[in-house]
């Protein structure tokens, strides 16, 4: 299998060259056109991604994350979400890297085999970085109004958080 995988990329490159030769495609102009189109997409997405990154940094460093986590402890307890998981549930829809830092803190503090560590692990695998994904795809597709994408995605995230807790409690422990 290793032998096959080491030759897959060169084989695909040769296949592309063979296709270009047989169909008389100018590879250099096609490649440069693709690079220009890709750079335009990156430039269109950059402002949304920069704004999202700055907002998340300000949210974490200002202490608003801890304050909001404490304020949501009672409603989260009603949904069965343990309070140490709340910072993860608040950051996961916003930022994958921010959620990963909180996830690492949870595993360091409680351990990967604890109930909280298992719930955090399932949450990381079963939820999405909603705002990052919406910002990325909407800016790439030049969508100005996302309409129902944000509320529907946040509802799906909430269900993912609750289902993670339920799945760990019912299936793992």
PDB file of C-alpha atoms in Angstrom:
ATOM      1  CA  UNK A   1       0.000   0.000   0.000  1.00  0.00           C
ATOM      2  CA  UNK A   2       2.866   2.399   0.781  1.00  0.00           C
ATOM      3  CA  UNK A   3       4.325   1.724  -2.662  1.00  0.00           C
ATOM      4  CA  UNK A   4       1.010   2.623  -4.302  1.00  0.00           C
ATOM      5  CA  UNK A   5       0.497   5.792  -2.272  1.00  0.00           C
ATOM      6  CA  UNK A   6       3.997   7.104  -3.009  1.00  0.00           C
ATOM      7  CA  UNK A   7       3.308   6.968  -6.759  1.00  0.00           C
ATOM      8  CA  UNK A   8      -0.254   8.331  -6.687  1.00  0.00           C
ATOM      9  CA  UNK A   9       0.604  12.065  -6.900  1.00  0.00           C
ATOM     10  CA  UNK A  10       3.191  11.677  -9.697  1.00  0.00           C
ATOM     11  CA  UNK A  11       0.724   9.434 -11.540  1.00  0.00           C
ATOM     12  CA  UNK A  12      -2.025  12.059 -11.277  1.00  0.00           C
ATOM     13  CA  UNK A  13       0.345  14.789 -12.519  1.00  0.00           C
ATOM     14  CA  UNK A  14       1.326  12.642 -15.489  1.00  0.00           C
ATOM     15  CA  UNK A  15      -2.346  11.938 -16.157  1.00  0.00           C
ATOM     16  CA  UNK A  16      -3.086  15.682 -16.218  1.00  0.00           C
ATOM     17  CA  UNK A  17      -0.185  16.269 -18.636  1.00  0.00           C
ATOM     18  CA  UNK A  18      -1.365  13.428 -20.866  1.00  0.00           C
ATOM     19  CA  UNK A  19      -4.905  14.817 -20.902  1.00  0.00           C
ATOM     20  CA  UNK A  20      -3.599  18.296 -21.762  1.00  0.00           C
ATOM     21  CA  UNK A  21      -1.481  16.938 -24.605  1.00  0.00           C
ATOM     22  CA  UNK A  22      -4.278  14.851 -26.111  1.00  0.00           C
ATOM     23  CA  UNK A  23      -6.857  17.649 -25.842  1.00  0.00           C
ATOM     24  CA  UNK A  24      -4.424  20.439 -26.853  1.00  0.00           C
ATOM     25  CA  UNK A  25      -4.849  22.418 -23.603  1.00  0.00           C
ATOM     26  CA  UNK A  26      -2.298  25.129 -22.813  1.00  0.00           C
ATOM     27  CA  UNK A  27      -1.281  24.085 -19.298  1.00  0.00           C
ATOM     28  CA  UNK A  28       0.630  27.254 -18.447  1.00  0.00           C
ATOM     29  CA  UNK A  29      -2.271  29.596 -19.234  1.00  0.00           C
ATOM     30  CA  UNK A  30      -4.782  27.255 -17.544  1.00  0.00           C
ATOM     31  CA  UNK A  31      -2.587  27.100 -14.439  1.00  0.00           C
ATOM     32  CA  UNK A  32      -2.060  30.877 -14.319  1.00  0.00           C
ATOM     33  CA  UNK A  33      -5.798  31.479 -14.803  1.00  0.00           C
ATOM     34  CA  UNK A  34      -6.531  29.094 -11.920  1.00  0.00           C
ATOM     35  CA  UNK A  35      -3.999  30.845  -9.679  1.00  0.00           C
ATOM     36  CA  UNK A  36      -5.530  34.269 -10.469  1.00  0.00           C
ATOM     37  CA  UNK A  37      -9.039  32.986  -9.741  1.00  0.00           C
ATOM     38  CA  UNK A  38      -7.841  31.441  -6.479  1.00  0.00           C
ATOM     39  CA  UNK A  39      -6.191  34.696  -5.383  1.00  0.00           C
ATOM     40  CA  UNK A  40      -9.396  36.624  -6.096  1.00  0.00           C
ATOM     41  CA  UNK A  41     -11.331  34.216  -3.873  1.00  0.00           C
ATOM     42  CA  UNK A  42      -8.750  34.575  -1.087  1.00  0.00           C
ATOM     43  CA  UNK A  43      -8.931  38.363  -1.306  1.00  0.00           C
ATOM     44  CA  UNK A  44     -12.739  38.238  -1.124  1.00  0.00           C
ATOM     45  CA  UNK A  45     -12.659  35.987   1.960  1.00  0.00           C
ATOM     46  CA  UNK A  46      -9.877  37.770   3.842  1.00  0.00           C
ATOM     47  CA  UNK A  47     -11.912  40.626   5.431  1.00  0.00           C
ATOM     48  CA  UNK A  48     -14.510  38.242   6.890  1.00  0.00           C
ATOM     49  CA  UNK A  49     -11.856  35.902   8.278  1.00  0.00           C
ATOM     50  CA  UNK A  50      -9.826  38.778   9.745  1.00  0.00           C
ATOM     51  CA  UNK A  51     -12.908  40.228  11.437  1.00  0.00           C
ATOM     52  CA  UNK A  52     -13.823  36.816  12.854  1.00  0.00           C
ATOM     53  CA  UNK A  53     -10.299  36.237  14.183  1.00  0.00           C
ATOM     54  CA  UNK A  54     -10.104  39.659  15.836  1.00  0.00           C
ATOM     55  CA  UNK A  55     -13.559  39.278  17.384  1.00  0.00           C
ATOM     56  CA  UNK A  56     -12.707  35.899  18.896  1.00  0.00           C
ATOM     57  CA  UNK A  57      -9.428  37.198  20.303  1.00  0.00           C
ATOM     58  CA  UNK A  58     -11.199  40.141  21.920  1.00  0.00           C
ATOM     59  CA  UNK A  59     -13.944  37.841  23.270  1.00  0.00           C
ATOM     60  CA  UNK A  60     -11.443  35.545  24.976  1.00  0.00           C
ATOM     61  CA  UNK A  61      -8.972  38.136  26.244  1.00  0.00           C
ATOM     62  CA  UNK A  62     -11.613  40.500  27.647  1.00  0.00           C
ATOM     63  CA  UNK A  63     -12.947  37.895  30.067  1.00  0.00           C
ATOM     64  CA  UNK A  64     -16.356  37.873  28.376  1.00  0.00           C
ATOM     65  CA  UNK A  65     -16.040  34.133  27.748  1.00  0.00           C
ATOM     66  CA  UNK A  66     -15.727  33.359  31.471  1.00  0.00           C
ATOM     67  CA  UNK A  67     -18.471  35.826  32.366  1.00  0.00           C
ATOM     68  CA  UNK A  68     -20.869  34.367  29.823  1.00  0.00           C
ATOM     69  CA  UNK A  69     -19.985  30.828  30.897  1.00  0.00           C
ATOM     70  CA  UNK A  70     -20.899  31.640  34.501  1.00  0.00           C
ATOM     71  CA  UNK A  71     -24.156  33.272  33.403  1.00  0.00           C
ATOM     72  CA  UNK A  72     -25.171  30.201  31.392  1.00  0.00           C
ATOM     73  CA  UNK A  73     -24.428  27.580  34.067  1.00  0.00           C
ATOM     74  CA  UNK A  74     -28.083  27.219  35.167  1.00  0.00           C
ATOM     75  CA  UNK A  75     -29.624  26.834  31.674  1.00  0.00           C
ATOM     76  CA  UNK A  76     -26.801  24.489  30.689  1.00  0.00           C
ATOM     77  CA  UNK A  77     -27.394  22.350  33.763  1.00  0.00           C
ATOM     78  CA  UNK A  78     -31.045  22.046  32.711  1.00  0.00           C
ATOM     79  CA  UNK A  79     -29.844  20.697  29.346  1.00  0.00           C
ATOM     80  CA  UNK A  80     -27.396  18.356  31.075  1.00  0.00           C
ATOM     81  CA  UNK A  81     -24.264  20.180  29.924  1.00  0.00           C
ATOM     82  CA  UNK A  82     -21.593  20.255  32.667  1.00  0.00           C
ATOM     83  CA  UNK A  83     -20.329  23.743  33.540  1.00  0.00           C
ATOM     84  CA  UNK A  84     -16.646  23.004  32.676  1.00  0.00           C
ATOM     85  CA  UNK A  85     -17.781  22.326  29.100  1.00  0.00           C
ATOM     86  CA  UNK A  86     -19.484  25.727  28.667  1.00  0.00           C
ATOM     87  CA  UNK A  87     -16.436  27.627  27.343  1.00  0.00           C
ATOM     88  CA  UNK A  88     -16.076  24.915  24.694  1.00  0.00           C
ATOM     89  CA  UNK A  89     -19.740  25.179  23.706  1.00  0.00           C
ATOM     90  CA  UNK A  90     -19.430  28.955  23.404  1.00  0.00           C
ATOM     91  CA  UNK A  91     -16.229  28.955  21.358  1.00  0.00           C
ATOM     92  CA  UNK A  92     -16.839  25.935  19.117  1.00  0.00           C
ATOM     93  CA  UNK A  93     -19.307  27.717  16.791  1.00  0.00           C
ATOM     94  CA  UNK A  94     -16.899  30.655  16.515  1.00  0.00           C
ATOM     95  CA  UNK A  95     -13.425  29.241  16.152  1.00  0.00           C
ATOM     96  CA  UNK A  96     -11.880  25.832  15.690  1.00  0.00           C
ATOM     97  CA  UNK A  97      -8.496  26.905  17.018  1.00  0.00           C
ATOM     98  CA  UNK A  98     -10.009  28.718  20.011  1.00  0.00           C
ATOM     99  CA  UNK A  99     -12.139  25.674  20.783  1.00  0.00           C
ATOM    100  CA  UNK A 100      -9.071  23.465  20.457  1.00  0.00           C
ATOM    101  CA  UNK A 101      -7.248  25.515  23.110  1.00  0.00           C
ATOM    102  CA  UNK A 102     -10.229  25.232  25.480  1.00  0.00           C
ATOM    103  CA  UNK A 103     -10.504  21.510  24.673  1.00  0.00           C
ATOM    104  CA  UNK A 104      -6.838  21.013  25.527  1.00  0.00           C
ATOM    105  CA  UNK A 105      -7.353  22.874  28.819  1.00  0.00           C
ATOM    106  CA  UNK A 106     -10.299  20.598  29.658  1.00  0.00           C
ATOM    107  CA  UNK A 107      -8.275  17.466  28.915  1.00  0.00           C
ATOM    108  CA  UNK A 108      -5.344  18.763  30.947  1.00  0.00           C
ATOM    109  CA  UNK A 109      -7.490  19.681  33.927  1.00  0.00           C
ATOM    110  CA  UNK A 110      -9.944  16.753  33.969  1.00  0.00           C
ATOM    111  CA  UNK A 111      -8.176  14.072  31.926  1.00  0.00           C
ATOM    112  CA  UNK A 112      -9.288  12.374  28.709  1.00  0.00           C
ATOM    113  CA  UNK A 113     -10.894   9.440  30.535  1.00  0.00           C
ATOM    114  CA  UNK A 114     -13.110  11.574  32.772  1.00  0.00           C
ATOM    115  CA  UNK A 115     -16.774  12.144  31.962  1.00  0.00           C
ATOM    116  CA  UNK A 116     -16.045  15.788  31.112  1.00  0.00           C
ATOM    117  CA  UNK A 117     -13.091  14.822  28.913  1.00  0.00           C
ATOM    118  CA  UNK A 118     -15.198  12.304  27.012  1.00  0.00           C
ATOM    119  CA  UNK A 119     -18.051  14.772  26.526  1.00  0.00           C
ATOM    120  CA  UNK A 120     -15.610  17.419  25.286  1.00  0.00           C
ATOM    121  CA  UNK A 121     -14.057  14.909  22.880  1.00  0.00           C
ATOM    122  CA  UNK A 122     -17.419  13.934  21.409  1.00  0.00           C
ATOM    123  CA  UNK A 123     -18.401  17.617  21.127  1.00  0.00           C
ATOM    124  CA  UNK A 124     -15.230  18.449  19.238  1.00  0.00           C
ATOM    125  CA  UNK A 125     -15.925  15.664  16.773  1.00  0.00           C
ATOM    126  CA  UNK A 126     -19.643  16.225  16.318  1.00  0.00           C
ATOM    127  CA  UNK A 127     -20.021  20.003  16.049  1.00  0.00           C
ATOM    128  CA  UNK A 128     -18.865  22.573  13.524  1.00  0.00           C
ATOM    129  CA  UNK A 129     -17.197  25.970  13.578  1.00  0.00           C
ATOM    130  CA  UNK A 130     -20.432  27.537  12.363  1.00  0.00           C
ATOM    131  CA  UNK A 131     -19.523  31.199  11.973  1.00  0.00           C
ATOM    132  CA  UNK A 132     -16.167  30.418  10.379  1.00  0.00           C
ATOM    133  CA  UNK A 133     -17.833  28.112   7.860  1.00  0.00           C
ATOM    134  CA  UNK A 134     -20.633  30.558   7.082  1.00  0.00           C
ATOM    135  CA  UNK A 135     -18.183  33.468   6.733  1.00  0.00           C
ATOM    136  CA  UNK A 136     -15.943  31.411   4.484  1.00  0.00           C
ATOM    137  CA  UNK A 137     -18.605  30.043   2.169  1.00  0.00           C
ATOM    138  CA  UNK A 138     -20.749  33.175   2.006  1.00  0.00           C
ATOM    139  CA  UNK A 139     -17.776  35.357   1.168  1.00  0.00           C
ATOM    140  CA  UNK A 140     -16.482  32.847  -1.396  1.00  0.00           C
ATOM    141  CA  UNK A 141     -19.893  32.711  -3.070  1.00  0.00           C
ATOM    142  CA  UNK A 142     -20.528  36.483  -2.718  1.00  0.00           C
ATOM    143  CA  UNK A 143     -23.629  35.900  -0.603  1.00  0.00           C
ATOM    144  CA  UNK A 144     -24.568  39.120   1.176  1.00  0.00           C
ATOM    145  CA  UNK A 145     -27.447  37.842   3.357  1.00  0.00           C
ATOM    146  CA  UNK A 146     -27.236  34.436   4.982  1.00  0.00           C
ATOM    147  CA  UNK A 147     -30.926  34.524   6.037  1.00  0.00           C
ATOM    148  CA  UNK A 148     -31.656  31.333   7.981  1.00  0.00           C
ATOM    149  CA  UNK A 149     -28.192  29.783   7.817  1.00  0.00           C
ATOM    150  CA  UNK A 150     -27.006  31.228  11.139  1.00  0.00           C
ATOM    151  CA  UNK A 151     -30.073  30.404  13.283  1.00  0.00           C
ATOM    152  CA  UNK A 152     -30.415  26.934  11.766  1.00  0.00           C
ATOM    153  CA  UNK A 153     -26.708  26.223  12.258  1.00  0.00           C
ATOM    154  CA  UNK A 154     -26.767  27.420  15.866  1.00  0.00           C
ATOM    155  CA  UNK A 155     -29.785  25.188  16.562  1.00  0.00           C
ATOM    156  CA  UNK A 156     -27.863  22.282  15.035  1.00  0.00           C
ATOM    157  CA  UNK A 157     -24.866  23.128  17.241  1.00  0.00           C
ATOM    158  CA  UNK A 158     -27.069  23.202  20.355  1.00  0.00           C
ATOM    159  CA  UNK A 159     -28.510  19.815  19.423  1.00  0.00           C
ATOM    160  CA  UNK A 160     -24.975  18.535  18.827  1.00  0.00           C
ATOM    161  CA  UNK A 161     -23.886  19.704  22.273  1.00  0.00           C
ATOM    162  CA  UNK A 162     -26.887  18.093  23.973  1.00  0.00           C
ATOM    163  CA  UNK A 163     -26.545  14.897  21.928  1.00  0.00           C
ATOM    164  CA  UNK A 164     -22.851  14.694  22.856  1.00  0.00           C
ATOM    165  CA  UNK A 165     -23.682  14.787  26.557  1.00  0.00           C
ATOM    166  CA  UNK A 166     -26.478  12.265  26.108  1.00  0.00           C
ATOM    167  CA  UNK A 167     -24.396   9.916  23.969  1.00  0.00           C
ATOM    168  CA  UNK A 168     -21.526   9.856  26.457  1.00  0.00           C
ATOM    169  CA  UNK A 169     -23.836   9.334  29.419  1.00  0.00           C
ATOM    170  CA  UNK A 170     -25.821   6.559  27.732  1.00  0.00           C
ATOM    171  CA  UNK A 171     -23.215   4.788  25.638  1.00  0.00           C
ATOM    172  CA  UNK A 172     -19.804   5.288  27.199  1.00  0.00           C
ATOM    173  CA  UNK A 173     -20.296   5.515  30.980  1.00  0.00           C
TER     174      UNK A 173
END
